[in-house]
mmCIF file with all atom_site columns, C-alpha atoms and ligand atoms in Angstrom:
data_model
loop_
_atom_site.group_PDB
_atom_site.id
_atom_site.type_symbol
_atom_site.label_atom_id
_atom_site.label_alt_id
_atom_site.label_comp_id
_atom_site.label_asym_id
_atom_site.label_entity_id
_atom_site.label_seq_id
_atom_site.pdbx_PDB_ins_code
_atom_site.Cartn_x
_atom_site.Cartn_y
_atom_site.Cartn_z
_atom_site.occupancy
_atom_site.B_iso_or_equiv
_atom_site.pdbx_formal_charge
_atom_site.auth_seq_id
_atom_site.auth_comp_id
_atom_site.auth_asym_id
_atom_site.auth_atom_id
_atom_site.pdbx_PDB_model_num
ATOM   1   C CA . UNK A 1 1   ? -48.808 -94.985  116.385 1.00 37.00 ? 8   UNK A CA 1
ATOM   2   C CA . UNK A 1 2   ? -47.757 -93.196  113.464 1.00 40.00 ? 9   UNK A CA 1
ATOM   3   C CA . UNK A 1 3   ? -49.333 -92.844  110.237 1.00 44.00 ? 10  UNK A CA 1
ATOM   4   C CA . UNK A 1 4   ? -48.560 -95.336  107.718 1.00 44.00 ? 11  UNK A CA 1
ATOM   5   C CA . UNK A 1 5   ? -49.133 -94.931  103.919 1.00 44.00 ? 12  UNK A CA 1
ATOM   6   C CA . UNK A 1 6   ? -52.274 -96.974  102.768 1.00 46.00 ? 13  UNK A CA 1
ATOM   7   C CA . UNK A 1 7   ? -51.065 -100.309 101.139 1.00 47.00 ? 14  UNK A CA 1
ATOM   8   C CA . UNK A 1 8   ? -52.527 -100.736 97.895  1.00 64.00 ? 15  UNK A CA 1
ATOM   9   C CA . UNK A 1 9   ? -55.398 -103.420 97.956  1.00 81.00 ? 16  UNK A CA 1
ATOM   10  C CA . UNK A 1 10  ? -54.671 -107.226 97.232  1.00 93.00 ? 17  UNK A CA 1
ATOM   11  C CA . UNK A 1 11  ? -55.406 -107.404 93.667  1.00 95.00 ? 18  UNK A CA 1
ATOM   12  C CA . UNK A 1 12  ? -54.818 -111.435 93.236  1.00 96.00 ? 19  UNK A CA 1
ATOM   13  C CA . UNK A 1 13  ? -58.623 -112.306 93.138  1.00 97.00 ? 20  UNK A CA 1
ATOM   14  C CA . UNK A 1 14  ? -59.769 -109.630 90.800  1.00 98.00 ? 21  UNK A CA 1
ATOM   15  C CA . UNK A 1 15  ? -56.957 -110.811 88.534  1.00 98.00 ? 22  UNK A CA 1
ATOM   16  C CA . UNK A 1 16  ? -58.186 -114.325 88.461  1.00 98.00 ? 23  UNK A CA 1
ATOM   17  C CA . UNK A 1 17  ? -61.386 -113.455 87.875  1.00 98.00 ? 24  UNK A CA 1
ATOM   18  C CA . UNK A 1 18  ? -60.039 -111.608 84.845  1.00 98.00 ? 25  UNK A CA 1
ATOM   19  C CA . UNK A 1 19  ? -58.162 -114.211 83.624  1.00 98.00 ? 26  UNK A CA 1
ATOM   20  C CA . UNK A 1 20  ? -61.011 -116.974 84.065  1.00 98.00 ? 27  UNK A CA 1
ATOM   21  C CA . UNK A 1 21  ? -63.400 -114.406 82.103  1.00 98.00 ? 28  UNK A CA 1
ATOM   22  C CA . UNK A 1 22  ? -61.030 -114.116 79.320  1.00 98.00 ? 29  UNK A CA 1
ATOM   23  C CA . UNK A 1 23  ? -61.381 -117.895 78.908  1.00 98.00 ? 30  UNK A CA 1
ATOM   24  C CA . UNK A 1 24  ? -64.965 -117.656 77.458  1.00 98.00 ? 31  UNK A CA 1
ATOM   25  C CA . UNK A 1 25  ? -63.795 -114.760 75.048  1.00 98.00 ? 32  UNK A CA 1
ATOM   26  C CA . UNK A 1 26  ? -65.308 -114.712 71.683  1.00 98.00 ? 33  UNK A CA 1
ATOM   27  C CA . UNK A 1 27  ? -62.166 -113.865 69.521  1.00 98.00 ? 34  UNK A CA 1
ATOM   28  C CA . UNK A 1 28  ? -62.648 -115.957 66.475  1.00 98.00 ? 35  UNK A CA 1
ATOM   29  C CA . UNK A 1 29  ? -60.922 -113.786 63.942  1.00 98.00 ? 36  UNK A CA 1
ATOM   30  C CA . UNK A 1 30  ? -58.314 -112.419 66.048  1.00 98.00 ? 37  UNK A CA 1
ATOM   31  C CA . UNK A 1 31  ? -57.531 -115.163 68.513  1.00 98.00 ? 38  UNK A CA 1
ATOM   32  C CA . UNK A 1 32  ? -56.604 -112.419 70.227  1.00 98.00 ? 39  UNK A CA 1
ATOM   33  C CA . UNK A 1 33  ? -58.906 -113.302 73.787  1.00 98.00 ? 40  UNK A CA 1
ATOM   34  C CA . UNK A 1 34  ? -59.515 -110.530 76.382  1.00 98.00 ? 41  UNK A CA 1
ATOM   35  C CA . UNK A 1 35  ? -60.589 -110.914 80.065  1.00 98.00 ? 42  UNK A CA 1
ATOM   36  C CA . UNK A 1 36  ? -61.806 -107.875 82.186  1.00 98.00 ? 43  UNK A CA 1
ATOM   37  C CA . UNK A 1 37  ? -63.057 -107.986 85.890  1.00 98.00 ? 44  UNK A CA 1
ATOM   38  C CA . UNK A 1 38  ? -64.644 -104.666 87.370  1.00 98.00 ? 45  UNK A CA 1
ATOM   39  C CA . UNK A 1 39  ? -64.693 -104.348 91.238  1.00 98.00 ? 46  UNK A CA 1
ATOM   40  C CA . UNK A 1 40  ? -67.871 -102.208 92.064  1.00 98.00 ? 47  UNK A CA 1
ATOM   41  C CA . UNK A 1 41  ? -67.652 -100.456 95.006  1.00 98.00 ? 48  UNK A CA 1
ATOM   42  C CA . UNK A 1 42  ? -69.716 -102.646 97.454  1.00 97.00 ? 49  UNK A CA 1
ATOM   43  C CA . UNK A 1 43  ? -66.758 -105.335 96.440  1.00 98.00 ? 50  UNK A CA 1
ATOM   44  C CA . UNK A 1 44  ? -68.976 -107.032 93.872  1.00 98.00 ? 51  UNK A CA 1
ATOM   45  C CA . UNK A 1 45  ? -66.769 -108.549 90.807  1.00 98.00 ? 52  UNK A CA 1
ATOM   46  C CA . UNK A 1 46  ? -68.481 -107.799 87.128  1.00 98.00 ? 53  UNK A CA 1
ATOM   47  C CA . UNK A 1 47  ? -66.506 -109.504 84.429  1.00 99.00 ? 54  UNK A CA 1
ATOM   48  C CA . UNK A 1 48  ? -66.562 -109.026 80.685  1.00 99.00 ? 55  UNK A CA 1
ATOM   49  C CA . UNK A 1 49  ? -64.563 -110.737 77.348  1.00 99.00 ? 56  UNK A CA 1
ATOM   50  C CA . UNK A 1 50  ? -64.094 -109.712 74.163  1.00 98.00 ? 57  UNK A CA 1
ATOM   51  C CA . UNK A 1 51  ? -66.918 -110.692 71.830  1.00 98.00 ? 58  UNK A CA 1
ATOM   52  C CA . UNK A 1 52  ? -65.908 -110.450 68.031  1.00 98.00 ? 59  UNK A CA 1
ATOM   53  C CA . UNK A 1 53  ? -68.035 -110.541 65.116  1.00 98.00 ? 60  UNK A CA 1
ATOM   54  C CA . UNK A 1 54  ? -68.353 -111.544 61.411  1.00 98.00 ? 61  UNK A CA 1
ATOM   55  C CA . UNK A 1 55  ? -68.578 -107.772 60.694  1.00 98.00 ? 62  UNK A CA 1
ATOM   56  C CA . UNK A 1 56  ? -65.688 -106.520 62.982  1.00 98.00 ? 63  UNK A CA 1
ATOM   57  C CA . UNK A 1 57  ? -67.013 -103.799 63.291  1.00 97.00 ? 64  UNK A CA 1
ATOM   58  C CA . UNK A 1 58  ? -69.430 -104.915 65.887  1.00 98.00 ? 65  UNK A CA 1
ATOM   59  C CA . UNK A 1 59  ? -66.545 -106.423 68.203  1.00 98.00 ? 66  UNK A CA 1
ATOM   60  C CA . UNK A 1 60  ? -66.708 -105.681 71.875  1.00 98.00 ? 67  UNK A CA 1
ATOM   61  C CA . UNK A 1 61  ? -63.626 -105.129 74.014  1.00 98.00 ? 68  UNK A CA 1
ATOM   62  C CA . UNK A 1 62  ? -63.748 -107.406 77.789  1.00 99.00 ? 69  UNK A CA 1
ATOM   63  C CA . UNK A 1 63  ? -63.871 -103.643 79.612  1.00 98.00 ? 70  UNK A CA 1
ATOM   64  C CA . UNK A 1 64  ? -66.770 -102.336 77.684  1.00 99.00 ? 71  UNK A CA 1
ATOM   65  C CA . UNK A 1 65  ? -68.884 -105.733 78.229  1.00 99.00 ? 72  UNK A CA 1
ATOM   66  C CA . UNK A 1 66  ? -67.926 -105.844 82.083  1.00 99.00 ? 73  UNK A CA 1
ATOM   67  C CA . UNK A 1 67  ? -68.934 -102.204 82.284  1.00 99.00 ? 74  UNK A CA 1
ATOM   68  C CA . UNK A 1 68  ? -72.182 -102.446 80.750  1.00 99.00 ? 75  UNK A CA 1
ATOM   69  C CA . UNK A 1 69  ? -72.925 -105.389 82.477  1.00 98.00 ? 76  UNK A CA 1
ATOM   70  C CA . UNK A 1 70  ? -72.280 -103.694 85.256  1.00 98.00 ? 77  UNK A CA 1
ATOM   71  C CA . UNK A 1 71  ? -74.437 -100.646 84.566  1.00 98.00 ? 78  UNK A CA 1
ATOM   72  C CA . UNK A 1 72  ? -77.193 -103.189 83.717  1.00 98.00 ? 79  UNK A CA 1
ATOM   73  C CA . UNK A 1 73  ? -77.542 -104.675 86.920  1.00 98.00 ? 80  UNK A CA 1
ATOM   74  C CA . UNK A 1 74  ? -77.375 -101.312 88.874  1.00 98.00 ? 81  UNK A CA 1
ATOM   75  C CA . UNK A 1 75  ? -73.943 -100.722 90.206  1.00 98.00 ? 82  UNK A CA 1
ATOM   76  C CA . UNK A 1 76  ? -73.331 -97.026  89.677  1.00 98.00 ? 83  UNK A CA 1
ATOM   77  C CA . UNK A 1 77  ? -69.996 -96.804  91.849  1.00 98.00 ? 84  UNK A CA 1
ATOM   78  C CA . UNK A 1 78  ? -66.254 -98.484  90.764  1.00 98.00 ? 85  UNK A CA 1
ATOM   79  C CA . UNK A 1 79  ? -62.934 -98.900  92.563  1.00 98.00 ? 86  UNK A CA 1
ATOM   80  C CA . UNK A 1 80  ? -61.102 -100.745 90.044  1.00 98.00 ? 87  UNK A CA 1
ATOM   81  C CA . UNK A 1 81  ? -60.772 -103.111 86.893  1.00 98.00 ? 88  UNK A CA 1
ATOM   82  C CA . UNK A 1 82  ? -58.267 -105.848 85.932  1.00 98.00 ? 89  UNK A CA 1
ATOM   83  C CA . UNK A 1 83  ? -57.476 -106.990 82.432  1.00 98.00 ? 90  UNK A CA 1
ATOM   84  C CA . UNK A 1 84  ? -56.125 -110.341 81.411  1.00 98.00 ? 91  UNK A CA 1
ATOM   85  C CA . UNK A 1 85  ? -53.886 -111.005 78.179  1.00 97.00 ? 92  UNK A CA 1
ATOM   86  C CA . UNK A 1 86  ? -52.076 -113.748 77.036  1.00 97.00 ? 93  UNK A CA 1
ATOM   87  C CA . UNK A 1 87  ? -48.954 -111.311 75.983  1.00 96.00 ? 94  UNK A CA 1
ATOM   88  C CA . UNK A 1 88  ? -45.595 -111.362 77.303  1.00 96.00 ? 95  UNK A CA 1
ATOM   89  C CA . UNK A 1 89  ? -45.948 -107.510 78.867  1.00 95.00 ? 96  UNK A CA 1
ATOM   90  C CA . UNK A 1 90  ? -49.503 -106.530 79.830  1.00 95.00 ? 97  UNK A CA 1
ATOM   91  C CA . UNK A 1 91  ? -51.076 -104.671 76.887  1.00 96.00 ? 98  UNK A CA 1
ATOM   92  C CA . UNK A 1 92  ? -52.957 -101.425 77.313  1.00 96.00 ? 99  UNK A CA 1
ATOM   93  C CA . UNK A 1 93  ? -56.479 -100.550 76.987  1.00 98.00 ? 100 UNK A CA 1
ATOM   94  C CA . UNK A 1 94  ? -57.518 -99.167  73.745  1.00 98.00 ? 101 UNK A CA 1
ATOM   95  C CA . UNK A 1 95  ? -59.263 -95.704  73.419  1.00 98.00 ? 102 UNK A CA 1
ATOM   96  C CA . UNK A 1 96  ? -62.671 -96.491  73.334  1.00 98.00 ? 103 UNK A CA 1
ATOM   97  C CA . UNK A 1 97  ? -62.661 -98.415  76.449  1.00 98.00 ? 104 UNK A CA 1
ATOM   98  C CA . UNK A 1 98  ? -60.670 -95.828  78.357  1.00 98.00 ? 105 UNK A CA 1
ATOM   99  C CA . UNK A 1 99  ? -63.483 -92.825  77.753  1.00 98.00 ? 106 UNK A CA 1
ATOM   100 C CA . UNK A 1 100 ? -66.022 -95.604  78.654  1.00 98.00 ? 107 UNK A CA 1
ATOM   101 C CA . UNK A 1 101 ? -64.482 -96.305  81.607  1.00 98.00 ? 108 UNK A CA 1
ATOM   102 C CA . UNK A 1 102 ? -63.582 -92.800  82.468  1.00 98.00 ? 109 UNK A CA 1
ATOM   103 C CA . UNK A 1 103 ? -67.385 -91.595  82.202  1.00 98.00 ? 110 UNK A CA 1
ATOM   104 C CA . UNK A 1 104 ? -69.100 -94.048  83.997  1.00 98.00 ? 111 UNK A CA 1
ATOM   105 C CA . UNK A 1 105 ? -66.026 -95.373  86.486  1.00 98.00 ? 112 UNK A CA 1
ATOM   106 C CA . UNK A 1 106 ? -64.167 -91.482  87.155  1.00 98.00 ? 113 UNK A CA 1
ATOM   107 C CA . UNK A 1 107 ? -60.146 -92.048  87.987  1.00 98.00 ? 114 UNK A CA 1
ATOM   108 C CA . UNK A 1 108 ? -60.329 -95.847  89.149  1.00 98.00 ? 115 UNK A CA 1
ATOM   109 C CA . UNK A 1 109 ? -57.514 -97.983  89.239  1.00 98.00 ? 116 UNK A CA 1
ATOM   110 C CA . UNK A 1 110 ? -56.573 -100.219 86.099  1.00 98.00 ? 117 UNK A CA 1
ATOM   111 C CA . UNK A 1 111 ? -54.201 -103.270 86.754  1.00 98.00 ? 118 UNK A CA 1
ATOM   112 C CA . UNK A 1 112 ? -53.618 -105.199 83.501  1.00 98.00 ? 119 UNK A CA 1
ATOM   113 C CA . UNK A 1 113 ? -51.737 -108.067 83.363  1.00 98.00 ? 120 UNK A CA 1
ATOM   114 C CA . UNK A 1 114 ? -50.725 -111.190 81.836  1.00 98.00 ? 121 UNK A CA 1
ATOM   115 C CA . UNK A 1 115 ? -51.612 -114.893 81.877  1.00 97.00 ? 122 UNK A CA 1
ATOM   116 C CA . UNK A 1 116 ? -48.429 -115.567 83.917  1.00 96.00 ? 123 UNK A CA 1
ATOM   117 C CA . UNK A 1 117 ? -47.146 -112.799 86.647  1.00 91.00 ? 124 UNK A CA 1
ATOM   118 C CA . UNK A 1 118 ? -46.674 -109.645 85.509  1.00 93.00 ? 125 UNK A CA 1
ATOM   119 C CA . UNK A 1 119 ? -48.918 -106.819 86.081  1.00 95.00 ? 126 UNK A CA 1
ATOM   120 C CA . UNK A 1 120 ? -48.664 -103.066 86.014  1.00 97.00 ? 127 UNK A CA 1
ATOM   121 C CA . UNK A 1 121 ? -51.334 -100.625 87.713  1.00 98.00 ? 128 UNK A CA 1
ATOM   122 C CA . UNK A 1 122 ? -51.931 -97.495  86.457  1.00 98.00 ? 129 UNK A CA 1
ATOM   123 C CA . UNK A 1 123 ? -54.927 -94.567  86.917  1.00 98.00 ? 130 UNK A CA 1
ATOM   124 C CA . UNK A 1 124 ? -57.053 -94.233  84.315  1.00 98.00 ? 131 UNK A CA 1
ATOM   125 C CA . UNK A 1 125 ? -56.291 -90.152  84.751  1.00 98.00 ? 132 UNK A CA 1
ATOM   126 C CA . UNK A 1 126 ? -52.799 -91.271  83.356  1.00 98.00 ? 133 UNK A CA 1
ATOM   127 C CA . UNK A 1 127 ? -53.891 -93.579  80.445  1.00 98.00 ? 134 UNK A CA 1
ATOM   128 C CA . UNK A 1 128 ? -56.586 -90.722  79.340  1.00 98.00 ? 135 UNK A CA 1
ATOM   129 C CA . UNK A 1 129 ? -55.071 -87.502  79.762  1.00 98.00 ? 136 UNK A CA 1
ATOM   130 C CA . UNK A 1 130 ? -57.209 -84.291  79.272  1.00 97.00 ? 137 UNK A CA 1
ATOM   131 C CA . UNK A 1 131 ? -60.305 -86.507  78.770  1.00 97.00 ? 138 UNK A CA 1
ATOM   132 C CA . UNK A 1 132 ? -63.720 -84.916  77.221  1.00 97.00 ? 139 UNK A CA 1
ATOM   133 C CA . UNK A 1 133 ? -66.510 -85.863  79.515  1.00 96.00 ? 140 UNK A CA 1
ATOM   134 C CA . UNK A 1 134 ? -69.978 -83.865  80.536  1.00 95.00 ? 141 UNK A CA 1
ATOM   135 C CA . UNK A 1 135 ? -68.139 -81.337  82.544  1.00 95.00 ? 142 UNK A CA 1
ATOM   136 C CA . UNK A 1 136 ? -67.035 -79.819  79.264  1.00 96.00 ? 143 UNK A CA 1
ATOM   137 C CA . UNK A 1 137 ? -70.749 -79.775  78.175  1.00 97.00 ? 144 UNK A CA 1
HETATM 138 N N1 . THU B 2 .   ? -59.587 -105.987 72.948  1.00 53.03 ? 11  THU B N1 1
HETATM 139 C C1 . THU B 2 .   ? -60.138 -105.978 74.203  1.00 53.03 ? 11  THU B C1 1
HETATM 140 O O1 . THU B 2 .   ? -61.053 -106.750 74.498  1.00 53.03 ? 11  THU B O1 1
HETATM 141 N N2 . THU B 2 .   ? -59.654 -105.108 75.098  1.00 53.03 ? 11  THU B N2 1
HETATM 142 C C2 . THU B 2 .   ? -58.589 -104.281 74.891  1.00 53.03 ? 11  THU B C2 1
HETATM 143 O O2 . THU B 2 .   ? -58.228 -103.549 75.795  1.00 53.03 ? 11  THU B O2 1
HETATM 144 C C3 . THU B 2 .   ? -57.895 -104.290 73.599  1.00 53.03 ? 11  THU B C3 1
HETATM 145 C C4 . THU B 2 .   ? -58.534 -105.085 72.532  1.00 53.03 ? 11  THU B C4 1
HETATM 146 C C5 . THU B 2 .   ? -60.094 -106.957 71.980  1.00 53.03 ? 11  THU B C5 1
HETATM 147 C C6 . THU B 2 .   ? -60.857 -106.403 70.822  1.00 53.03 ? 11  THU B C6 1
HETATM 148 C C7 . THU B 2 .   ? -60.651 -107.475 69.779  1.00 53.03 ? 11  THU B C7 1
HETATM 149 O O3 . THU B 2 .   ? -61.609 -108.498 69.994  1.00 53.03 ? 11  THU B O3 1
HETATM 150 C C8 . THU B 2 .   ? -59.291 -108.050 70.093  1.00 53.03 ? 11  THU B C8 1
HETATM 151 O O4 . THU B 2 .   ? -58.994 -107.656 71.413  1.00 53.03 ? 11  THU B O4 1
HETATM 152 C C9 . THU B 2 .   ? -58.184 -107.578 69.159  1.00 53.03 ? 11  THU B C9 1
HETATM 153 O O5 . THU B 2 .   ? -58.161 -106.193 69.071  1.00 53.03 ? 11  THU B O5 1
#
């Protein structure tokens, strides 16, 4: 039999478990509610929502809580995250969460999507180019 290109994995459930996550979102003062869901590497799903607060300042992104959850409980090793908007085109990550990702999660796979069907996947090597992390230490 001849070699066949891997298929890229079923990402349905992770997405669902994004979207459900975004639904207890904290997002008073932007309404603007976030969903994340990190797949760890033994297949375990972390999720994480935005958390906003009086001082704005202090406002959490969904990717940064499911990370550090993550970290928390002891998973060390990531193959991939979803994000859940409720935009008509899947919005990016912003900045902050992209070097958080990229130091503790390498070059996973980030699928973001929308409340309805449309996703895009990306690698985080392509939505943080030239990153800084500890090898530059
Ligand atoms: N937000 C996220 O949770 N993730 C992103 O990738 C982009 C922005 C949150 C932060 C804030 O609570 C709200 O969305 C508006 O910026």
């Amino acid at each position: 039999m001849s070699a066949s290109k891997p298929r890229t994995r079923d990402s349905s459930a992770l997405v669902a478990a994004a979207r459900q996550a975004r639904l207890h979102a904290h997002a008073d003062y932007s309404n603007f509610k976030v969903g994340a869901a990190l797949e760890t590497a033994d297949g375990t799903i972390v999720t994480g929502c935005n958390i906003e607060n009086s001082t704005y300042g202090l406002t959490i992104c969904a990717e940064r809580v499911a990370m550090f959850k993550a970290l928390s409980e002891g998973h060390l090793k990531f193959r991939r995250i979803a994000v859940a908007f409720d935009t008509n085109a899947p919005s990016p990550p912003c900045g902050a969460c992209r070097q958080i990702l990229w130091e503790f999660a390498g070059n996973i796979e980030v699928i973001l999507s929308t409340l309805r069907k449309e996703r895009s996947h990306h690698q985080l090597k392509d939505l943080l180019p030239l990153p800084f992390d500890k090898s530059h230490l």
